[in-house]
mmCIF file of C-alpha atoms in Angstrom:
data_model
loop_
_atom_site.group_PDB
_atom_site.id
_atom_site.type_symbol
_atom_site.label_atom_id
_atom_site.label_comp_id
_atom_site.label_asym_id
_atom_site.label_seq_id
_atom_site.Cartn_x
_atom_site.Cartn_y
_atom_site.Cartn_z
ATOM 1 C CA MET A 1 6.302 -12.531 142.284
ATOM 2 C CA ALA A 2 6.847 -10.826 138.962
ATOM 3 C CA GLN A 3 6.521 -12.893 135.842
ATOM 4 C CA GLY A 4 10.086 -11.986 134.838
ATOM 5 C CA ASN A 5 11.423 -13.766 137.889
ATOM 6 C CA GLN A 6 9.686 -17.045 137.005
ATOM 7 C CA THR A 7 11.733 -17.752 133.902
ATOM 8 C CA ARG A 8 13.673 -20.982 133.675
ATOM 9 C CA VAL A 9 16.616 -20.906 136.055
ATOM 10 C CA SER A 10 19.999 -21.782 134.514
ATOM 11 C CA GLU A 11 22.134 -22.223 137.621
ATOM 12 C CA PHE A 12 22.196 -22.430 141.407
ATOM 13 C CA LEU A 13 24.724 -21.345 144.009
ATOM 14 C CA LEU A 14 25.922 -23.962 146.475
ATOM 15 C CA LEU A 15 26.830 -22.002 149.596
ATOM 16 C CA GLY A 16 28.663 -24.933 151.211
ATOM 17 C CA PHE A 17 30.147 -24.672 154.696
ATOM 18 C CA SER A 18 31.917 -21.346 154.803
ATOM 19 C CA GLU A 19 32.845 -18.473 152.503
ATOM 20 C CA ASP A 20 35.951 -17.646 154.546
ATOM 21 C CA PRO A 21 38.928 -17.941 152.107
ATOM 22 C CA GLU A 22 41.251 -19.050 154.901
ATOM 23 C CA LEU A 23 39.077 -22.090 155.661
ATOM 24 C CA GLN A 24 38.768 -23.279 152.053
ATOM 25 C CA PRO A 25 42.131 -25.161 151.905
ATOM 26 C CA LEU A 26 41.324 -26.859 155.218
ATOM 27 C CA ILE A 27 37.857 -27.904 154.020
ATOM 28 C CA PHE A 28 39.300 -29.066 150.685
ATOM 29 C CA GLY A 29 41.964 -31.223 152.331
ATOM 30 C CA PHE A 30 39.524 -32.625 154.899
ATOM 31 C CA PHE A 31 36.935 -33.751 152.363
ATOM 32 C CA LEU A 32 39.481 -34.932 149.803
ATOM 33 C CA SER A 33 41.047 -37.186 152.451
ATOM 34 C CA MET A 34 37.667 -38.611 153.496
ATOM 35 C CA TYR A 35 36.628 -39.148 149.880
ATOM 36 C CA LEU A 36 39.826 -41.022 148.996
ATOM 37 C CA ILE A 37 39.553 -43.176 152.135
ATOM 38 C CA THR A 38 35.905 -43.950 151.290
ATOM 39 C CA VAL A 39 36.603 -44.944 147.689
ATOM 40 C CA PHE A 40 39.749 -46.918 148.514
ATOM 41 C CA GLY A 41 38.219 -48.726 151.509
ATOM 42 C CA ASN A 42 35.007 -49.737 149.754
ATOM 43 C CA LEU A 43 36.894 -50.703 146.598
ATOM 44 C CA LEU A 44 39.098 -53.029 148.659
ATOM 45 C CA ILE A 45 36.006 -54.785 150.021
ATOM 46 C CA ILE A 46 34.643 -55.282 146.488
ATOM 47 C CA LEU A 47 37.978 -56.625 145.185
ATOM 48 C CA ALA A 48 38.476 -58.882 148.220
ATOM 49 C CA THR A 49 34.977 -60.332 147.787
ATOM 50 C CA ILE A 50 35.594 -61.021 144.106
ATOM 51 C CA SER A 51 39.085 -62.506 144.547
ATOM 52 C CA ASP A 52 38.401 -64.812 147.522
ATOM 53 C CA SER A 53 36.082 -67.734 146.751
ATOM 54 C CA HIS A 54 35.373 -68.160 150.481
ATOM 55 C CA LEU A 55 33.619 -64.786 150.388
ATOM 56 C CA HIS A 56 31.230 -65.826 147.610
ATOM 57 C CA THR A 57 28.328 -65.967 150.048
ATOM 58 C CA PRO A 58 25.084 -63.939 150.265
ATOM 59 C CA MET A 59 26.380 -61.784 153.139
ATOM 60 C CA TYR A 60 29.481 -60.637 151.257
ATOM 61 C CA PHE A 61 27.562 -60.333 147.998
ATOM 62 C CA PHE A 62 25.263 -57.800 149.665
ATOM 63 C CA LEU A 63 28.245 -56.142 151.387
ATOM 64 C CA SER A 64 30.060 -55.656 148.079
ATOM 65 C CA ASN A 65 26.907 -54.114 146.611
ATOM 66 C CA LEU A 66 26.666 -51.808 149.633
ATOM 67 C CA SER A 67 30.294 -50.792 149.102
ATOM 68 C CA PHE A 68 29.594 -50.020 145.439
ATOM 69 C CA VAL A 69 26.578 -47.911 146.425
ATOM 70 C CA ASP A 70 28.633 -46.042 149.047
ATOM 71 C CA ILE A 71 31.235 -45.165 146.406
ATOM 72 C CA GLY A 72 28.476 -43.814 144.171
ATOM 73 C CA PHE A 73 26.844 -42.075 147.142
ATOM 74 C CA THR A 74 29.930 -40.006 147.962
ATOM 75 C CA SER A 75 30.967 -39.557 144.310
ATOM 76 C CA THR A 76 27.656 -37.845 143.621
ATOM 77 C CA THR A 77 28.380 -34.956 145.993
ATOM 78 C CA ILE A 78 32.020 -34.644 147.082
ATOM 79 C CA PRO A 79 33.837 -34.220 143.709
ATOM 80 C CA LYS A 80 31.608 -31.278 142.723
ATOM 81 C CA MET A 81 32.170 -29.604 146.088
ATOM 82 C CA LEU A 82 35.946 -30.085 145.764
ATOM 83 C CA TRP A 83 35.869 -28.684 142.235
ATOM 84 C CA ASN A 84 33.938 -25.614 143.396
ATOM 85 C CA ILE A 85 36.478 -24.977 146.151
ATOM 86 C CA HIS A 86 39.359 -25.466 143.705
ATOM 87 C CA THR A 87 37.879 -23.060 141.138
ATOM 88 C CA GLN A 88 36.608 -20.687 143.842
ATOM 89 C CA SER A 89 33.116 -20.900 142.390
ATOM 90 C CA GLN A 90 29.790 -21.794 143.974
ATOM 91 C CA VAL A 91 27.925 -22.288 140.715
ATOM 92 C CA ILE A 92 26.186 -25.498 139.660
ATOM 93 C CA THR A 93 24.050 -25.598 136.528
ATOM 94 C CA TYR A 94 20.358 -26.436 136.667
ATOM 95 C CA GLU A 95 20.921 -29.678 134.748
ATOM 96 C CA ALA A 96 23.841 -30.721 136.964
ATOM 97 C CA CYS A 97 21.796 -29.941 140.069
ATOM 98 C CA ILE A 98 18.914 -32.146 138.915
ATOM 99 C CA PHE A 99 21.420 -34.845 137.958
ATOM 100 C CA GLN A 100 23.068 -34.677 141.398
ATOM 101 C CA MET A 101 19.742 -34.713 143.234
ATOM 102 C CA HIS A 102 18.565 -37.700 141.180
ATOM 103 C CA PHE A 103 21.611 -39.859 141.910
ATOM 104 C CA PHE A 104 21.795 -38.819 145.556
ATOM 105 C CA THR A 105 18.162 -39.919 145.994
ATOM 106 C CA LEU A 106 18.898 -43.137 144.088
ATOM 107 C CA PHE A 107 21.900 -44.122 146.196
ATOM 108 C CA ILE A 108 20.343 -43.257 149.546
ATOM 109 C CA GLY A 109 17.360 -45.429 148.599
ATOM 110 C CA LEU A 110 19.714 -48.277 147.685
ATOM 111 C CA ASP A 111 21.498 -47.909 151.015
ATOM 112 C CA ILE A 112 18.189 -48.267 152.834
ATOM 113 C CA PHE A 113 17.099 -51.333 150.853
ATOM 114 C CA LEU A 114 20.465 -53.107 151.068
ATOM 115 C CA LEU A 115 20.676 -52.642 154.827
ATOM 116 C CA THR A 116 17.222 -54.220 155.098
ATOM 117 C CA VAL A 117 18.156 -57.117 152.826
ATOM 118 C CA MET A 118 21.309 -57.706 154.878
ATOM 119 C CA ALA A 119 19.216 -57.870 158.057
ATOM 120 C CA TYR A 120 16.990 -60.501 156.399
ATOM 121 C CA ASP A 121 20.123 -62.419 155.385
ATOM 122 C CA ARG A 122 21.355 -62.491 159.007
ATOM 123 C CA PHE A 123 17.889 -63.606 160.153
ATOM 124 C CA MET A 124 17.928 -66.541 157.732
ATOM 125 C CA ALA A 125 21.527 -67.496 158.601
ATOM 126 C CA ILE A 126 20.933 -67.570 162.381
ATOM 127 C CA CYS A 127 17.309 -68.691 162.669
ATOM 128 C CA HIS A 128 17.203 -71.128 159.721
ATOM 129 C CA PRO A 129 20.791 -72.351 159.246
ATOM 130 C CA LEU A 130 19.798 -75.663 157.639
ATOM 131 C CA LEU A 131 17.674 -73.950 154.997
ATOM 132 C CA TYR A 132 19.965 -70.933 154.568
ATOM 133 C CA THR A 133 21.839 -72.077 151.469
ATOM 134 C CA VAL A 134 18.626 -73.335 149.882
ATOM 135 C CA ILE A 135 16.587 -70.156 150.466
ATOM 136 C CA MET A 136 19.375 -67.598 150.034
ATOM 137 C CA ASN A 137 20.452 -68.994 146.680
ATOM 138 C CA PRO A 138 22.277 -66.854 144.083
ATOM 139 C CA ARG A 139 19.077 -66.308 142.119
ATOM 140 C CA LEU A 140 17.192 -64.876 145.117
ATOM 141 C CA CYS A 141 20.171 -62.706 146.143
ATOM 142 C CA ALA A 142 20.448 -61.256 142.646
ATOM 143 C CA LEU A 143 16.677 -60.711 142.553
ATOM 144 C CA LEU A 144 16.713 -58.834 145.890
ATOM 145 C CA VAL A 145 19.488 -56.529 144.682
ATOM 146 C CA LEU A 146 17.768 -56.031 141.322
ATOM 147 C CA MET A 147 14.474 -55.134 143.007
ATOM 148 C CA SER A 148 16.329 -52.666 145.242
ATOM 149 C CA TRP A 149 17.764 -50.970 142.151
ATOM 150 C CA ILE A 150 14.429 -50.887 140.317
ATOM 151 C CA ILE A 151 12.431 -49.426 143.232
ATOM 152 C CA SER A 152 15.141 -46.884 144.084
ATOM 153 C CA LEU A 153 15.466 -45.861 140.438
ATOM 154 C CA LEU A 154 11.704 -45.411 140.047
ATOM 155 C CA HIS A 155 11.595 -43.348 143.240
ATOM 156 C CA SER A 156 14.461 -41.073 142.194
ATOM 157 C CA LEU A 157 12.944 -40.641 138.723
ATOM 158 C CA LEU A 158 9.583 -39.698 140.243
ATOM 159 C CA GLU A 159 11.139 -37.114 142.551
ATOM 160 C CA SER A 160 13.303 -35.673 139.761
ATOM 161 C CA LEU A 161 10.416 -35.374 137.309
ATOM 162 C CA MET A 162 8.289 -33.647 139.934
ATOM 163 C CA VAL A 163 11.068 -31.139 140.681
ATOM 164 C CA LEU A 164 11.366 -30.443 136.944
ATOM 165 C CA GLN A 165 7.749 -29.198 137.013
ATOM 166 C CA LEU A 166 8.554 -26.539 139.632
ATOM 167 C CA SER A 167 9.408 -22.926 138.852
ATOM 168 C CA PHE A 168 12.205 -21.065 140.600
ATOM 169 C CA CYS A 169 13.434 -17.525 141.015
ATOM 170 C CA THR A 170 16.204 -16.328 138.715
ATOM 171 C CA VAL A 171 18.769 -16.124 141.549
ATOM 172 C CA LEU A 172 18.891 -19.138 143.821
ATOM 173 C CA GLU A 173 21.173 -19.959 146.741
ATOM 174 C CA ILE A 174 21.200 -23.489 148.144
ATOM 175 C CA PRO A 175 22.424 -23.458 151.779
ATOM 176 C CA HIS A 176 24.122 -26.825 151.320
ATOM 177 C CA PHE A 177 27.173 -28.396 149.677
ATOM 178 C CA PHE A 178 25.037 -30.409 147.228
ATOM 179 C CA CYS A 179 21.589 -30.292 145.625
ATOM 180 C CA GLU A 180 19.354 -32.051 148.107
ATOM 181 C CA LEU A 181 15.695 -32.796 147.356
ATOM 182 C CA HIS A 182 14.251 -31.037 150.397
ATOM 183 C CA GLN A 183 16.312 -27.897 149.737
ATOM 184 C CA MET A 184 15.207 -27.830 146.094
ATOM 185 C CA ILE A 185 11.536 -28.020 147.035
ATOM 186 C CA GLN A 186 11.951 -25.261 149.622
ATOM 187 C CA LEU A 187 13.487 -22.942 147.023
ATOM 188 C CA ALA A 188 10.623 -23.311 144.547
ATOM 189 C CA ASN A 189 8.177 -20.414 144.192
ATOM 190 C CA SER A 190 5.373 -22.559 142.778
ATOM 191 C CA ASP A 191 2.959 -24.865 144.594
ATOM 192 C CA THR A 192 4.972 -27.629 146.297
ATOM 193 C CA PHE A 193 2.161 -29.340 148.198
ATOM 194 C CA LEU A 194 2.243 -32.463 146.010
ATOM 195 C CA ASN A 195 6.050 -32.606 146.102
ATOM 196 C CA ASN A 196 6.069 -32.435 149.898
ATOM 197 C CA MET A 197 3.342 -35.059 150.172
ATOM 198 C CA VAL A 198 5.216 -37.490 147.918
ATOM 199 C CA MET A 199 8.556 -36.776 149.603
ATOM 200 C CA TYR A 200 7.281 -37.369 153.147
ATOM 201 C CA PHE A 201 5.133 -40.355 152.158
ATOM 202 C CA VAL A 202 8.041 -42.067 150.429
ATOM 203 C CA ALA A 203 10.367 -41.212 153.336
ATOM 204 C CA VAL A 204 7.975 -42.822 155.817
ATOM 205 C CA PHE A 205 7.296 -45.779 153.512
ATOM 206 C CA LEU A 206 10.943 -46.508 152.601
ATOM 207 C CA ALA A 207 12.854 -45.482 155.726
ATOM 208 C CA GLY A 208 10.066 -46.467 158.142
ATOM 209 C CA GLY A 209 9.351 -49.745 156.350
ATOM 210 C CA SER A 210 13.053 -50.551 156.183
ATOM 211 C CA LEU A 211 13.562 -49.796 159.874
ATOM 212 C CA PHE A 212 10.546 -51.950 160.769
ATOM 213 C CA GLY A 213 11.959 -54.822 158.701
ATOM 214 C CA ILE A 214 15.354 -54.517 160.382
ATOM 215 C CA ILE A 215 13.841 -54.365 163.886
ATOM 216 C CA TYR A 216 11.577 -57.351 163.109
ATOM 217 C CA SER A 217 14.517 -59.391 161.779
ATOM 218 C CA TYR A 218 16.658 -58.673 164.821
ATOM 219 C CA SER A 219 13.838 -59.360 167.244
ATOM 220 C CA LYS A 220 13.602 -62.828 165.700
ATOM 221 C CA ILE A 221 17.391 -63.153 165.829
ATOM 222 C CA VAL A 222 17.452 -62.298 169.557
ATOM 223 C CA PHE A 223 14.725 -64.889 170.187
ATOM 224 C CA CYS A 224 16.710 -67.535 168.274
ATOM 225 C CA ILE A 225 19.977 -66.689 170.052
ATOM 226 C CA ARG A 226 18.293 -67.069 173.438
ATOM 227 C CA GLU A 227 17.487 -70.683 172.516
ATOM 228 C CA ILE A 228 21.138 -71.514 171.805
ATOM 229 C CA SER A 229 22.490 -73.469 174.782
ATOM 230 C CA SER A 230 26.240 -72.812 174.535
ATOM 231 C CA SER A 231 27.709 -69.400 175.265
ATOM 232 C CA GLN A 232 30.205 -69.881 172.441
ATOM 233 C CA GLY A 233 27.355 -70.429 169.988
ATOM 234 C CA LYS A 234 25.610 -67.301 171.226
ATOM 235 C CA TYR A 235 28.790 -65.249 170.854
ATOM 236 C CA LYS A 236 29.386 -66.572 167.335
ATOM 237 C CA ALA A 237 25.814 -65.728 166.293
ATOM 238 C CA LEU A 238 26.027 -62.227 167.775
ATOM 239 C CA SER A 239 29.430 -61.544 166.198
ATOM 240 C CA THR A 240 28.020 -62.098 162.708
ATOM 241 C CA CYS A 241 25.449 -59.340 163.370
ATOM 242 C CA ALA A 242 27.661 -56.821 165.168
ATOM 243 C CA SER A 243 29.047 -55.128 162.039
ATOM 244 C CA HIS A 244 25.654 -54.808 160.370
ATOM 245 C CA LEU A 245 24.045 -53.481 163.544
ATOM 246 C CA SER A 246 26.801 -50.872 163.868
ATOM 247 C CA VAL A 247 26.305 -49.684 160.281
ATOM 248 C CA VAL A 248 22.507 -49.566 160.656
ATOM 249 C CA SER A 249 22.786 -47.612 163.921
ATOM 250 C CA LEU A 250 25.268 -45.179 162.393
ATOM 251 C CA PHE A 251 23.155 -44.656 159.268
ATOM 252 C CA TYR A 252 19.803 -44.157 160.969
ATOM 253 C CA CYS A 253 21.097 -42.226 163.983
ATOM 254 C CA THR A 254 22.986 -39.733 161.820
ATOM 255 C CA GLY A 255 19.987 -39.370 159.494
ATOM 256 C CA LEU A 256 17.719 -38.778 162.482
ATOM 257 C CA GLY A 257 20.270 -36.326 163.866
ATOM 258 C CA VAL A 258 20.166 -34.306 160.644
ATOM 259 C CA TYR A 259 16.375 -34.146 160.770
ATOM 260 C CA LEU A 260 16.249 -33.167 164.452
ATOM 261 C CA SER A 261 19.005 -30.569 164.146
ATOM 262 C CA SER A 262 17.319 -28.875 161.184
ATOM 263 C CA ALA A 263 13.900 -28.998 162.853
ATOM 264 C CA ALA A 264 15.134 -27.717 166.224
ATOM 265 C CA THR A 265 17.535 -24.961 165.212
ATOM 266 C CA HIS A 266 16.231 -23.942 161.755
ATOM 267 C CA SER A 267 19.896 -23.179 161.026
ATOM 268 C CA SER A 268 21.117 -24.180 157.586
ATOM 269 C CA HIS A 269 24.733 -24.265 158.808
ATOM 270 C CA SER A 270 24.032 -26.798 161.564
ATOM 271 C CA SER A 271 21.967 -28.908 159.155
ATOM 272 C CA VAL A 272 24.774 -28.928 156.593
ATOM 273 C CA THR A 273 27.334 -29.895 159.215
ATOM 274 C CA ALA A 274 25.117 -32.688 160.552
ATOM 275 C CA SER A 275 24.449 -34.031 157.039
ATOM 276 C CA VAL A 276 28.175 -34.680 156.613
ATOM 277 C CA MET A 277 27.778 -37.565 159.064
ATOM 278 C CA TYR A 278 25.503 -39.684 156.884
ATOM 279 C CA THR A 279 26.675 -38.484 153.462
ATOM 280 C CA VAL A 280 30.435 -38.747 154.029
ATOM 281 C CA VAL A 281 31.398 -40.185 157.418
ATOM 282 C CA THR A 282 29.093 -43.241 157.347
ATOM 283 C CA PRO A 283 30.256 -44.507 153.898
ATOM 284 C CA MET A 284 33.858 -43.903 154.996
ATOM 285 C CA LEU A 285 33.482 -45.909 158.226
ATOM 286 C CA ASN A 286 31.598 -48.875 156.706
ATOM 287 C CA PRO A 287 34.749 -50.671 155.416
ATOM 288 C CA PHE A 288 36.449 -50.284 158.799
ATOM 289 C CA ILE A 289 33.397 -51.538 160.699
ATOM 290 C CA TYR A 290 33.085 -54.646 158.523
ATOM 291 C CA SER A 291 36.786 -55.487 158.336
ATOM 292 C CA LEU A 292 38.147 -54.805 161.843
ATOM 293 C CA ARG A 293 36.606 -57.858 163.545
ATOM 294 C CA ASN A 294 35.816 -59.964 160.495
ATOM 295 C CA LYS A 295 38.355 -62.785 160.081
ATOM 296 C CA ASP A 296 36.983 -63.890 156.695
ATOM 297 C CA LEU A 297 37.256 -60.412 155.226
ATOM 298 C CA LYS A 298 40.724 -59.922 156.712
ATOM 299 C CA ARG A 299 41.818 -63.174 155.065
ATOM 300 C CA GLY A 300 40.334 -62.003 151.772
ATOM 301 C CA LEU A 301 42.212 -58.710 152.004
ATOM 302 C CA LYS A 302 45.467 -60.526 152.788
ATOM 303 C CA MET A 303 44.931 -62.784 149.796
ATOM 304 C CA LEU A 304 44.200 -59.752 147.628
ATOM 305 C CA PHE A 305 47.391 -57.980 148.678
ATOM 306 C CA GLY A 306 49.303 -61.242 148.381
ATOM 307 C CA LYS A 307 48.184 -61.642 144.776
ATOM 308 C CA GLU A 308 49.085 -58.052 144.005
ATOM 309 C CA ASN A 309 52.543 -58.516 145.535
ATOM 310 C CA ILE A 310 53.096 -61.634 143.429
ATOM 311 C CA LYS A 311 52.047 -59.779 140.274
ATOM 312 C CA VAL A 312 54.344 -56.860 141.095
ATOM 313 C CA SER A 313 57.261 -59.241 141.765
ATOM 314 C CA ILE A 314 56.692 -61.010 138.442
ATOM 315 C CA VAL A 315 56.536 -57.726 136.538
ATOM 316 C CA LEU A 316 59.715 -56.422 138.222
ATOM 317 C CA GLY A 317 61.482 -59.732 137.553
ATOM 318 C CA LEU A 318 60.540 -59.624 133.882
ATOM 319 C CA GLU A 319 61.731 -56.034 133.588
ATOM 320 C CA LYS A 320 65.107 -56.968 135.090
ATOM 321 C CA PHE A 321 65.369 -59.999 132.828
ATOM 322 C CA LEU A 322 64.583 -57.969 129.730
#
């Protein structure tokens, strides 16, 4: 390629889902609705966990962190896509693209680590109930979350710095609705062997290691549940794992679906559509999965809304009095 085409790129074009003008309002409304539901639902879980002292346990501490990460996960990609549709522009600057890729990689790493930590928490609660409060103390819980942040941050920094070393053509089109690491590496016109090696190694190490840890934890949980004599005890133990298992299945199955669809069809459109499942739909469904059959969380939400109603009544009463 000519030397003139290897100058520093200033912007990319995010092609998104469709360039049909008639579909843009529909896409805008669809993603705006999902984004608002995601933020509102996960924010409710965080507020309910903070306001209800009965939810100050390791499981809900990790759940509130997962909700915070899911808000950041969707906020990294969806607002920019909505803004592009609103302004009828596909442009994203080089700096903003690197910024978006960095935080997307950070939050997806945090999702993986937190899901693994939550599986370990369920293992300790079911298999070692007498030692649970001693082992899963606030210090260890905070340390596990802190380590998740540190490792994910180091990983995202490594990937971002390596992408910064790549050279690109002057005109670049990203067949996606956000700047994704794999797409960025594919668009580079310099040697990407090291980038691909690091990307696939880390993917196998993080995702594979996390999945192994989750499977190992649940294999132990199944063994422990089999030793419980009463059917009521077995049901109670299984019910505490059902929500987490649903979220893990949704997260990993949709991620695997994205990989298989892109590998099988080599169609950017099908890959983009499939990626919506784990980037938007999964964070949106997490609050519903955890709250629908969770009596403790339902009670926390009722208490939260009860407190808000009391505050509103007091404010309205004061306004009338004044």
